[in-house]
Every structure is written in structure tokens, then in C-alpha cells.
XYZ file of C-alpha atoms in Angstrom:
582
model
C -21.468 -53.823 66.491
C -19.606 -51.599 64.246
C -16.589 -54.611 64.843
C -19.693 -57.039 63.470
C -19.911 -54.452 60.354
C -16.015 -54.936 59.550
C -15.859 -58.627 59.926
C -19.177 -59.451 57.834
C -17.764 -57.409 55.476
C -14.383 -58.414 55.115
C -16.304 -62.181 54.607
C -17.362 -64.314 57.703
C -20.141 -67.031 57.180
C -18.105 -70.419 57.877
C -20.536 -72.872 56.732
C -19.711 -75.273 59.444
C -20.558 -72.616 62.345
C -24.124 -72.712 61.181
C -25.601 -76.639 62.963
C -27.583 -78.676 60.997
C -31.254 -79.585 62.309
C -34.152 -81.933 62.551
C -37.527 -78.941 61.679
C -39.797 -76.229 61.856
C -42.229 -74.642 59.710
C -41.202 -71.382 58.348
C -38.363 -68.469 59.579
C -38.144 -66.080 57.351
C -41.933 -65.230 56.874
C -45.209 -67.376 57.738
C -46.237 -63.931 56.415
C -49.582 -64.308 55.395
C -51.232 -61.029 53.181
C -53.871 -59.321 52.655
C -55.489 -55.644 51.663
C -54.204 -51.947 50.724
C -51.420 -49.506 51.436
C -48.624 -47.721 49.462
C -46.215 -48.843 46.790
C -43.445 -46.747 45.793
C -43.861 -46.926 41.881
C -47.380 -47.952 40.219
C -47.944 -51.475 40.895
C -50.277 -51.894 37.908
C -48.448 -50.516 34.648
C -49.598 -50.815 31.252
C -46.591 -49.821 29.173
C -45.900 -49.641 25.770
C -48.810 -50.311 22.481
C -50.567 -52.949 23.524
C -49.764 -55.409 21.300
C -49.793 -58.844 22.918
C -47.630 -61.562 21.765
C -48.723 -64.825 20.097
C -47.352 -66.992 23.465
C -48.802 -65.460 26.433
C -46.400 -67.430 29.474
C -45.651 -66.019 32.238
C -42.543 -67.730 34.273
C -42.210 -67.154 38.520
C -40.443 -68.008 41.546
C -42.065 -69.593 44.353
C -42.444 -71.771 47.701
C -44.439 -74.667 47.110
C -47.864 -75.060 49.396
C -48.752 -76.574 52.097
C -52.389 -76.756 51.757
C -54.370 -76.059 48.512
C -57.539 -75.612 51.319
C -58.777 -72.147 51.093
C -59.863 -72.320 54.455
C -56.502 -73.387 56.013
C -54.306 -71.113 54.325
C -51.479 -69.522 56.207
C -48.496 -68.280 54.392
C -47.487 -66.046 51.794
C -46.745 -68.605 49.015
C -50.527 -69.999 49.653
C -51.778 -66.840 49.368
C -50.302 -66.056 46.184
C -51.346 -69.119 44.243
C -54.891 -69.461 46.245
C -56.005 -65.923 45.147
C -54.919 -66.720 41.290
C -56.695 -69.609 41.384
C -59.983 -68.934 43.475
C -61.618 -66.370 43.982
C -63.882 -64.665 46.981
C -66.109 -61.788 47.160
C -63.435 -59.106 46.557
C -59.804 -58.953 44.930
C -57.053 -56.533 45.535
C -55.308 -54.192 43.351
C -53.090 -51.317 43.080
C -53.862 -47.942 41.763
C -51.457 -45.517 39.151
C -49.952 -44.249 42.450
C -49.892 -47.393 44.069
C -52.544 -47.655 46.478
C -54.565 -50.521 47.350
C -57.954 -50.672 45.896
C -60.188 -53.847 46.937
C -62.075 -54.244 43.613
C -65.656 -56.299 43.629
C -64.780 -59.684 42.362
C -67.503 -62.326 43.164
C -69.692 -59.436 44.267
C -71.682 -57.528 41.891
C -72.714 -54.947 44.482
C -73.123 -54.468 48.057
C -74.696 -52.276 50.720
C -74.782 -51.879 54.811
C -77.169 -51.212 56.851
C -76.979 -47.835 58.284
C -75.783 -49.130 61.880
C -72.835 -51.158 60.011
C -73.928 -54.611 61.106
C -76.190 -56.399 57.977
C -73.737 -56.409 54.384
C -76.176 -57.824 51.792
C -73.985 -58.889 48.624
C -75.318 -59.420 44.960
C -73.403 -62.198 43.464
C -72.456 -61.907 39.981
C -73.064 -64.970 37.684
C -70.156 -66.750 38.401
C -69.185 -70.993 37.283
C -66.693 -73.426 38.933
C -64.054 -74.656 36.433
C -66.837 -77.981 36.780
C -68.952 -75.851 35.240
C -71.801 -75.367 38.711
C -72.146 -72.027 39.635
C -70.837 -69.809 42.309
C -73.598 -69.472 44.985
C -74.759 -67.857 48.331
C -74.331 -71.222 50.241
C -71.324 -72.212 49.815
C -69.603 -68.714 51.374
C -72.022 -69.523 54.139
C -70.894 -73.050 54.134
C -67.302 -71.769 53.909
C -67.538 -69.221 56.775
C -68.945 -71.977 58.718
C -66.085 -74.626 58.211
C -63.526 -71.516 58.647
C -64.835 -71.178 62.094
C -65.729 -75.294 62.897
C -63.508 -76.083 65.968
C -63.099 -79.222 65.079
C -61.026 -77.970 61.887
C -58.886 -75.848 64.044
C -58.239 -73.490 61.018
C -55.692 -70.796 61.809
C -57.621 -68.184 60.255
C -60.932 -68.573 62.470
C -60.355 -65.345 64.134
C -60.170 -63.272 61.572
C -64.122 -64.012 61.158
C -64.849 -62.954 64.980
C -66.478 -59.917 64.374
C -69.533 -61.866 62.448
C -72.152 -62.223 65.080
C -71.984 -65.082 67.318
C -68.356 -66.192 65.032
C -66.530 -66.669 68.706
C -68.743 -68.284 70.567
C -69.580 -70.884 68.018
C -65.692 -71.323 68.089
C -65.840 -71.868 71.603
C -68.574 -73.898 71.845
C -70.852 -70.843 72.886
C -73.003 -71.556 70.261
C -74.144 -73.582 67.627
C -73.225 -73.202 63.567
C -77.520 -71.914 62.754
C -76.718 -68.996 65.302
C -73.685 -67.710 62.953
C -74.754 -64.412 61.642
C -74.330 -66.090 57.949
C -76.883 -66.799 55.851
C -77.897 -67.365 51.554
C -80.655 -65.634 51.391
C -80.866 -66.971 47.945
C -78.423 -68.945 45.295
C -77.312 -64.816 44.522
C -77.686 -62.811 47.913
C -75.519 -63.248 50.808
C -75.928 -61.227 54.256
C -72.973 -61.240 57.099
C -74.424 -59.883 60.309
C -71.365 -58.035 62.679
C -71.456 -58.185 66.326
C -70.393 -54.457 66.080
C -69.506 -52.329 63.299
C -66.002 -52.182 62.336
C -64.737 -49.970 59.037
C -62.351 -52.334 57.561
C -64.820 -55.331 56.847
C -65.044 -55.221 53.431
C -60.806 -55.237 53.562
C -61.042 -58.334 55.827
C -63.413 -60.146 52.937
C -60.499 -60.385 50.687
C -58.241 -62.181 52.390
C -58.703 -65.813 50.678
C -59.680 -67.809 54.024
C -63.129 -65.885 53.298
C -63.320 -67.509 49.790
C -66.480 -69.997 48.920
C -66.240 -73.669 49.579
C -67.896 -76.825 47.540
C -68.585 -79.245 50.083
C -69.387 -82.000 47.729
C -65.853 -81.478 46.474
C -64.272 -81.350 49.396
C -65.505 -84.646 50.746
C -65.272 -86.646 47.216
C -61.567 -85.632 47.806
C -61.142 -87.396 51.341
C -57.894 -86.930 52.798
C -56.404 -85.498 49.679
C -58.433 -82.962 48.724
C -56.102 -80.326 50.692
C -52.863 -81.013 48.468
C -54.421 -83.431 45.541
C -54.984 -80.828 43.050
C -56.853 -82.904 40.650
C -59.388 -82.839 43.673
C -60.119 -79.258 43.191
C -62.371 -76.973 41.015
C -61.615 -73.651 40.968
C -63.348 -70.126 40.510
C -60.100 -67.956 39.772
C -58.641 -66.392 37.045
C -56.613 -69.757 36.387
C -56.243 -73.731 37.340
C -53.897 -75.586 38.450
C -52.792 -77.910 35.191
C -50.060 -80.329 36.432
C -47.615 -79.772 39.805
C -44.360 -81.326 40.554
C -43.982 -81.371 44.142
C -41.104 -78.695 45.766
C -40.261 -78.572 42.057
C -42.771 -77.083 39.879
C -46.451 -75.770 39.573
C -48.419 -74.744 36.097
C -51.208 -73.086 35.910
C -53.350 -72.584 32.966
C -56.485 -69.903 32.368
C -59.613 -70.496 33.755
C -61.967 -70.479 30.550
C -65.005 -70.549 32.965
C -64.089 -67.217 34.854
C -66.333 -64.896 34.800
C -63.995 -62.116 33.514
C -62.174 -64.719 31.259
C -61.734 -61.812 28.267
C -59.627 -59.845 30.103
C -57.354 -62.528 31.347
C -54.429 -62.845 28.513
C -52.205 -65.338 30.341
C -52.285 -69.057 28.894
C -50.325 -70.323 30.859
C -48.366 -69.407 34.279
C -45.237 -71.665 34.881
C -43.887 -71.730 39.172
C -40.490 -73.003 39.746
C -38.869 -73.768 42.567
C -35.742 -72.090 42.454
C -34.005 -71.521 46.060
C -30.748 -70.437 45.116
C -30.434 -66.328 44.305
C -27.203 -67.070 41.870
C -29.942 -69.431 40.090
C -33.186 -67.102 39.620
C -30.139 -64.578 38.061
C -29.189 -66.942 35.737
C -32.517 -67.877 34.808
C -33.483 -64.374 35.001
C -31.146 -62.807 32.327
C -31.704 -65.899 29.815
C -35.413 -65.007 30.397
C -36.509 -68.140 31.508
C -37.821 -66.107 34.329
C -39.746 -62.904 34.270
C -40.170 -61.806 37.993
C -37.700 -61.807 40.599
C -37.564 -60.600 44.260
C -34.841 -58.228 45.056
C -31.868 -60.617 46.824
C -28.898 -58.537 48.124
C -26.294 -60.650 46.165
C -27.781 -59.372 42.839
C -29.000 -55.952 43.508
C -26.946 -53.952 41.567
C -26.613 -56.501 38.744
C -30.057 -56.668 38.375
C -30.213 -52.630 38.484
C -28.017 -52.028 36.115
C -30.154 -54.439 33.897
C -32.997 -51.570 34.774
C -30.806 -49.354 33.369
C -30.009 -51.117 29.860
C -33.947 -51.146 29.356
C -34.062 -54.732 29.934
C -35.839 -54.842 33.177
C -38.811 -52.994 35.274
C -37.946 -52.319 38.933
C -41.020 -52.317 41.242
C -40.456 -51.204 44.615
C -43.493 -51.946 47.232
C -44.105 -50.224 50.883
C -45.516 -53.649 52.060
C -47.442 -53.907 55.806
C -44.976 -56.346 56.978
C -42.804 -56.603 59.784
C -40.525 -58.999 60.713
C -39.034 -59.663 64.206
C -37.933 -62.986 66.603
C -40.510 -64.863 68.452
C -39.557 -65.873 71.851
C -39.926 -69.420 73.440
C -42.722 -68.517 75.954
C -44.287 -71.802 75.751
C -41.717 -74.150 78.055
C -39.036 -71.292 78.842
C -36.981 -72.702 75.390
C -33.830 -74.960 75.164
C -31.844 -72.679 77.360
C -34.445 -72.202 79.696
C -34.702 -68.430 79.807
C -36.974 -67.326 77.510
C -40.003 -66.922 80.184
C -38.307 -64.036 81.773
C -38.615 -60.362 80.192
C -35.662 -58.682 81.220
C -33.732 -61.526 79.439
C -35.693 -60.993 76.096
C -35.788 -57.228 76.584
C -32.130 -57.738 76.526
C -32.178 -59.562 73.418
C -33.887 -57.241 71.592
C -32.366 -54.215 72.803
C -28.988 -55.969 71.702
C -29.852 -55.533 67.773
C -28.650 -53.249 66.005
C -31.637 -52.421 63.400
C -29.851 -50.254 61.139
C -26.491 -51.691 60.739
C -28.500 -55.304 60.580
C -30.622 -53.347 57.600
C -27.467 -51.839 56.105
C -25.292 -54.985 56.393
C -27.779 -57.751 55.439
C -30.674 -56.313 53.524
C -28.791 -53.227 51.878
C -30.751 -50.595 53.363
C -33.995 -52.191 51.758
C -36.171 -52.423 54.393
C -36.969 -49.801 57.306
C -35.516 -50.517 61.219
C -37.968 -51.617 63.203
C -38.679 -50.230 66.752
C -42.193 -51.072 67.337
C -44.656 -53.843 65.950
C -46.645 -51.977 63.404
C -45.272 -51.176 60.403
C -45.349 -47.607 58.615
C -48.108 -46.711 56.145
C -50.721 -48.811 58.143
C -53.843 -47.115 58.685
C -56.045 -46.344 61.563
C -58.993 -44.767 60.546
C -58.053 -42.552 58.059
C -54.647 -41.525 59.723
C -51.211 -43.423 59.495
C -50.696 -45.019 62.647
C -47.085 -44.579 62.908
C -47.749 -40.646 62.776
C -49.576 -40.654 65.972
C -47.134 -43.256 67.838
C -43.920 -43.557 68.682
C -42.049 -46.468 68.157
C -42.333 -48.206 71.745
C -38.660 -49.633 71.647
C -37.373 -46.307 71.428
C -37.979 -44.879 74.506
C -36.366 -48.097 76.419
C -33.512 -48.121 74.057
C -32.581 -44.202 75.722
C -33.028 -46.108 79.088
C -30.426 -48.816 78.195
C -27.998 -46.470 76.199
C -24.929 -48.734 76.593
C -23.887 -52.050 76.670
C -22.520 -51.913 79.902
C -26.792 -51.277 80.825
C -27.836 -54.232 78.276
C -25.424 -56.701 79.249
C -26.188 -55.905 83.396
C -29.955 -56.372 82.209
C -29.601 -59.682 80.852
C -27.445 -60.870 83.489
C -29.961 -59.870 86.163
C -32.323 -61.577 84.583
C -30.323 -64.581 83.763
C -29.720 -64.734 87.392
C -33.346 -64.766 88.537
C -33.746 -68.014 86.566
C -31.219 -69.183 88.705
C -28.309 -69.615 86.110
C -24.944 -68.362 85.225
C -24.205 -66.332 81.925
C -21.237 -68.643 81.367
C -23.263 -71.381 80.788
C -25.711 -69.719 78.776
C -26.768 -71.809 75.663
C -29.366 -70.218 73.004
C -30.774 -71.900 69.829
C -31.631 -70.111 67.135
C -34.233 -72.219 64.616
C -34.392 -71.280 61.191
C -35.256 -73.186 58.162
C -32.717 -73.254 54.767
C -33.572 -70.331 52.541
C -30.998 -68.768 51.007
C -27.478 -66.861 51.521
C -28.827 -64.008 52.723
C -31.402 -65.720 55.064
C -27.571 -67.624 56.111
C -26.012 -64.529 56.810
C -28.970 -62.790 58.971
C -28.483 -66.246 61.325
C -24.765 -65.501 61.324
C -25.056 -61.939 62.558
C -27.449 -62.627 64.980
C -24.983 -65.005 66.555
C -22.309 -63.427 66.721
C -24.325 -60.119 67.532
C -26.041 -62.057 71.431
C -22.080 -64.336 71.728
C -20.221 -60.789 71.451
C -22.213 -58.783 73.379
C -22.953 -61.240 76.111
C -20.239 -64.116 76.456
C -23.085 -66.569 75.455
C -23.033 -69.429 72.774
C -25.866 -69.557 70.324
C -26.150 -72.481 68.292
C -28.448 -72.065 64.746
C -30.486 -75.154 64.263
C -31.218 -74.622 60.376
C -33.714 -77.387 59.028
C -33.488 -78.826 55.526
C -36.831 -77.947 54.683
C -40.524 -76.505 56.286
C -42.013 -79.959 57.539
C -38.522 -80.339 59.569
C -38.724 -76.529 60.939
C -42.782 -77.029 61.880
C -41.975 -80.384 63.704
C -39.061 -78.600 65.298
C -40.860 -75.789 66.154
C -43.968 -77.854 67.245
C -42.141 -79.323 69.574
C -40.650 -76.632 71.053
C -37.100 -77.512 70.170
C -35.679 -73.884 70.501
C -35.211 -70.379 72.203
C -35.591 -68.163 69.442
C -36.277 -68.111 65.604
C -37.196 -64.679 62.936
C -40.476 -64.600 61.634
C -42.206 -62.356 59.268
C -46.123 -61.328 58.887
C -47.296 -59.311 56.248
C -51.088 -57.726 57.356
C -54.303 -59.002 55.981
C -56.219 -55.581 55.971
C -55.448 -52.153 56.484
C -55.796 -51.507 60.135
C -53.483 -52.136 63.494
C -55.916 -55.046 64.371
C -54.278 -57.482 61.346
C -51.226 -57.320 63.582
C -52.589 -56.969 67.107
C -55.126 -59.884 66.926
C -51.687 -62.587 66.294
C -50.673 -62.152 69.767
C -53.689 -62.439 71.609
C -54.211 -65.616 73.831
C -56.914 -66.543 71.773
C -55.568 -66.261 68.540
C -54.976 -69.066 66.342
C -51.881 -68.038 65.353
C -50.674 -67.931 69.474
C -48.479 -70.958 68.581
C -46.710 -69.525 66.093
C -46.162 -66.215 68.193
C -43.976 -68.419 71.037
C -46.996 -68.501 73.306
C -47.083 -64.966 74.245
C -50.138 -64.817 76.635
C -50.609 -61.620 78.713
C -54.133 -60.849 80.703
C -53.582 -57.022 80.373
C -53.061 -57.485 76.522
C -55.852 -59.421 76.199
C -58.391 -57.297 78.306
C -57.157 -54.086 76.064
C -57.698 -56.419 72.834
C -61.381 -57.614 73.895
C -62.252 -53.767 74.553
C -61.755 -52.996 71.090
C -64.925 -55.703 69.934
C -66.963 -52.781 70.875
C -65.452 -49.602 70.322
C -65.965 -47.893 66.972
C -64.373 -44.565 67.625
C -61.235 -44.420 65.285
C -59.187 -41.940 67.667
C -59.954 -43.985 70.894
C -58.769 -47.338 69.135
C -55.983 -45.830 68.145
C -54.919 -45.209 71.588
C -55.572 -48.579 72.689
C -53.368 -49.728 70.022
C -50.606 -47.991 71.141
C -50.846 -49.185 74.442
C -51.269 -52.974 73.278
C -47.615 -52.041 71.096
C -46.150 -50.771 74.503
C -47.155 -54.029 76.610
C -46.091 -56.097 74.033
C -43.018 -54.750 72.678
C -41.272 -52.332 75.260
C -43.445 -53.615 78.553
C -43.104 -57.274 78.356
C -40.518 -57.895 75.156
C -42.730 -60.223 74.087
C -41.410 -59.946 70.810
C -38.231 -58.385 69.483
C -38.814 -56.286 65.973
C -36.601 -56.345 63.369
C -37.720 -54.390 60.561
C -40.531 -53.439 58.447
C -40.060 -55.201 55.073
C -40.307 -53.162 51.605
C -40.301 -55.572 48.642
C -38.276 -54.546 45.081
C -39.471 -56.544 42.042
C -37.029 -56.990 39.176
C -39.684 -57.636 36.032
C -38.435 -58.232 32.490
C -39.805 -55.116 30.454
C -42.131 -57.350 28.056
C -44.551 -57.983 31.317
C -46.997 -55.738 31.048
C -50.229 -54.752 33.257
C -48.569 -56.873 36.339
C -50.053 -55.780 39.606
C -47.803 -56.117 43.160
C -50.335 -55.233 46.025
C -48.964 -54.185 49.802
C -51.790 -56.545 50.786
C -53.238 -59.772 49.116
C -51.100 -62.222 46.638
C -47.474 -60.632 45.858
C -48.158 -60.475 42.464
C -51.406 -60.275 41.060
C -50.991 -61.577 37.427
C -54.464 -61.545 36.377
C -54.317 -58.600 34.426
C -51.119 -59.262 33.323
C -50.241 -60.067 29.594
C -46.582 -60.489 27.708
C -45.705 -58.014 24.653
C -42.433 -57.857 23.125
C -40.573 -60.746 24.116
C -41.299 -63.018 20.934
């Protein structure tokens, strides 16, 4: 593999080597977001004397949204915006040590029954942007709508801990049987199937935010996409939107904590190219950017000069290769576990991280990232990454090639006729470098042809993915809450995310998953998680782990009190302000 490193550093990545495409969803990250963990720097930072500029405006980069419907949320871009313009029971910030803290938001207080099954929430006085009150019934309506099988919302599975929720989704119970009710306008009760220690963390997820059925009905077919058909109960409202170009948020004067929201305007800009981002950062037309390999050194020098601040965040994020196990892929090989495992073993994750990501991430040999807790114990401290033992067994290129050849021949094919389709969405030069790295890695190792199909936009990617016109694609996932279940539940056959996970379906995995529903002992749960990860990553190679994601943000020094939680929105700016730009 080191040969590739030399070639890359000498300058590869000819654009002509990458085929153009028809389409699919997202390749770098379907990353949803979520709850809590650890960041290497204080992520809610307030420096200086606290004097605020007369102009309170923040400028950020974003990718435009597919939906404004909180129940239909599914990726990090949607989480980022919707978490700032809407609000549920809880909101996630980070403390001075960078640890995630789930704070009361729409919930003023709550109690939990002695058996851990009944949660009773008292709502604070809170209004929507049109002046109507936020009520407990609107939370009930949201949960029932989330679980309605006719809606087929991808995050429905996140509510399965609620009594009769899964039964309702599967048509085995009615909506009235779901364990959620409004005792009165300000009191919400949720009953669980079984006690789980992380339920409150789950409720910080956007999919549980309240909804207004009257607004949804009035909005009709355009409710989910037209910002003018929405009402908002978060710190901000959407003031304007130019699709795939810019979105402007304005302070919500009806927000319950409006006195502590200092930004009057937040402009979200679609800026795809790293070079353009760098120019806008230098001219102070952008206030925050996420690290890109090409410009990290330059931006770091601005940190050294005192014009930027660097924030490093250890994310509960895992990025991996998805294999098409719906149809076997365009090659007809992806239902063969030996082929999948060989493709996984061929990847030099250490080199990938250094060459493509400048060492920013952590090479992954499992699914569950570091710093993820199982109970009160870090899961990775208890569980060896499952791919490491397999790599020790297949410790030469020859063994990996033999495994691949054996799998190909089991499918009635010969290696010299194999052509794999690697699907992706055009994002930036770093992603293109990653795709070329994967192409060359597999072609050099196995002597096969890898066609990289880059889609021009997410709609095209979705169409290609959903019509199964691929063998593999790269995908990232940010955990929704601080427990390994936030990753494991994605791979359950009944998960709403099965189609995004390449159609992986394994009876043994599903049986272990089901056993967790009544298991409250965290040590026992940890052992089951270990077995599930072993099943997915090593025994069946249902996916190929690549790296655990870390994020680094470069922030203008005049941006104060910006929070960068490891769960939830990547940037929590409801308490941020500008001081010293003028």
C-alpha cells in the first residue's frame, strides 16, 4: 500500500479517471447527530470581557436540506438547522471540559417512576412563532406521527422503547395503545416497554420535537419543503431561503429564552469548494469552517496569529463502506461474505487516515467509536475492535487475494472479469481523493476494475442508491445518544435504515438485538454489543469500517460562546454572540 502513498503525494487524481453518474443520497455522511460525549477543547467558550458588538450576525457553511419536517429528519444538515429553529424537551450543550450536557429546554422539570418505566414531563410556558402555546398534546401528536407506518419515517425505530410503539408501527396495535399521553396542556407522560438508562438522551433528538397538526394540514404537500408554511418554537426562525444557495435565520422573539439569544441573524451559505471557503474565512465573510485537508496548515497559521480559534471535537462518529446486499450489486458479488471481507482487509486504514485526512481521524477496526459509553464504562475499553483479530489471520496480501478469489469463484466468476461500481456524491476535493484512493487500493490488490460513479447532487445519488446501481459506497453516521445501541440499531433487519445499510440482514444479529429489549444490566448489554459487533464487522463483513471521525473547526476569534457538541447539532449557536469584529 505504501506504493500508493508515494503516487498520491506525487500528485494523482486525474479527473478523467472518475466516471460521471446519475445519482444517490449522501456518501460522506448520512450522519444523523445526537447526544453526548467528549471534545478535546472546551466547546462552549466565552473569552474576552463579554462586550457585544452592535451587529450580531453569524455566517456559516451548510448543505441545503431535503426536509423541514422534524419527524422526517435523517441527516446531519437537517439536524443542524432544525435543532436551531425548533425545540423539544431537551437541548444538548457541552461543559467547559467538552463533555456533553443534556439540558432542559421545552421541559421545565421531569420525574421518573421507581421502576424506570414512566417519565412525567412538566412543560415550561413556551410559544410558537405565531404566538400559539406549545402543549403536551403536540408532543403526543409528534410521537404518534413519527410511528405511523404510512409515513415510513426513517427514525421511527428510535421511539420503539415506548410502550406499544413498535407494535403500532408493525400494525399489531393502534395509535391509542402507544404509551404516550397528555395529562393536561403542560404535563406529558411517556411509558416505556422496559427501563433503559439513556432514554432522556434520546429525547434530545429532533425527531421527538413537537408538531402542529393544524400547520401540517394547512401546508399540504409543500409543508416539508416550504419554510413559509412552517411555525417555529426554537431560538431562531427561517427568514429566507434560496434553494442550494443560502438560508437566513432570524432571532425568534417568541422563544421562551429569547433574552439569552444574542444573535439577530445567522446566514447559512452553500460553499462547496474548500478554496472558496478559505477565501471567505480570510475576508471574514465566513465565521466558522470545518477543517479540510488542503487548508488545515493555512488555517492553523491563522490560529497561531490569533485571528482564528481551533476547536477539536471527538465525535461519536463512524465512517464505513456499505456493500449492496439487496441485489448483490452491479458486480453480482456483494452477497458473498468472503468478497466483502477481502475488500475490507485490503484497506490500509492507517495510510488512508494519514494520506487523505492528514491524521485527523482515528482508523477504525470496528463499528463503535471511542469515547462511547456502555453504562458508565467506555465501550472500547472493554471490547477489542473485531477486525484486528481477522487481520492477524490474514496477515499478507496473498492471503487476502486468495480469500477474494475464493469468494469470486463461489459466485461463478473469474477475478479478471470483476468490475465494481463505487458510488458517491460530488462533494469536495478531499472526497474525490478518498474515492481515488479506494479505487487504486482495490485495483492494485486484486487486479480488478473499479468504476467510480460520482453523482452531481444528492437527488441523483438517492436515485442511484435506491435503484441498487452500486456495489459499494462510503457513509458516515454520528451517534444519536451515548450508548452503542445508537449504532447497533441501524443494522437490525427491521430498522428504518436497512436500505441505507446495504440491506444487511442476519438472523443471529437480529436475535441478539431483540434480546436487549428486556436487558437492563449494563455489563450484560456490553457483552451482547461485543457479539453483535463481531457478527457485523468480522464474521459476516456486513460493512467495512474506515475511521472514527473527529471534527476540527476553525472559528473567528470574535465569535464567542459557540458550542460544538459531540452529539446533536455540530454547531449549537443559540447562546453565541459576536464581540470584537467591529
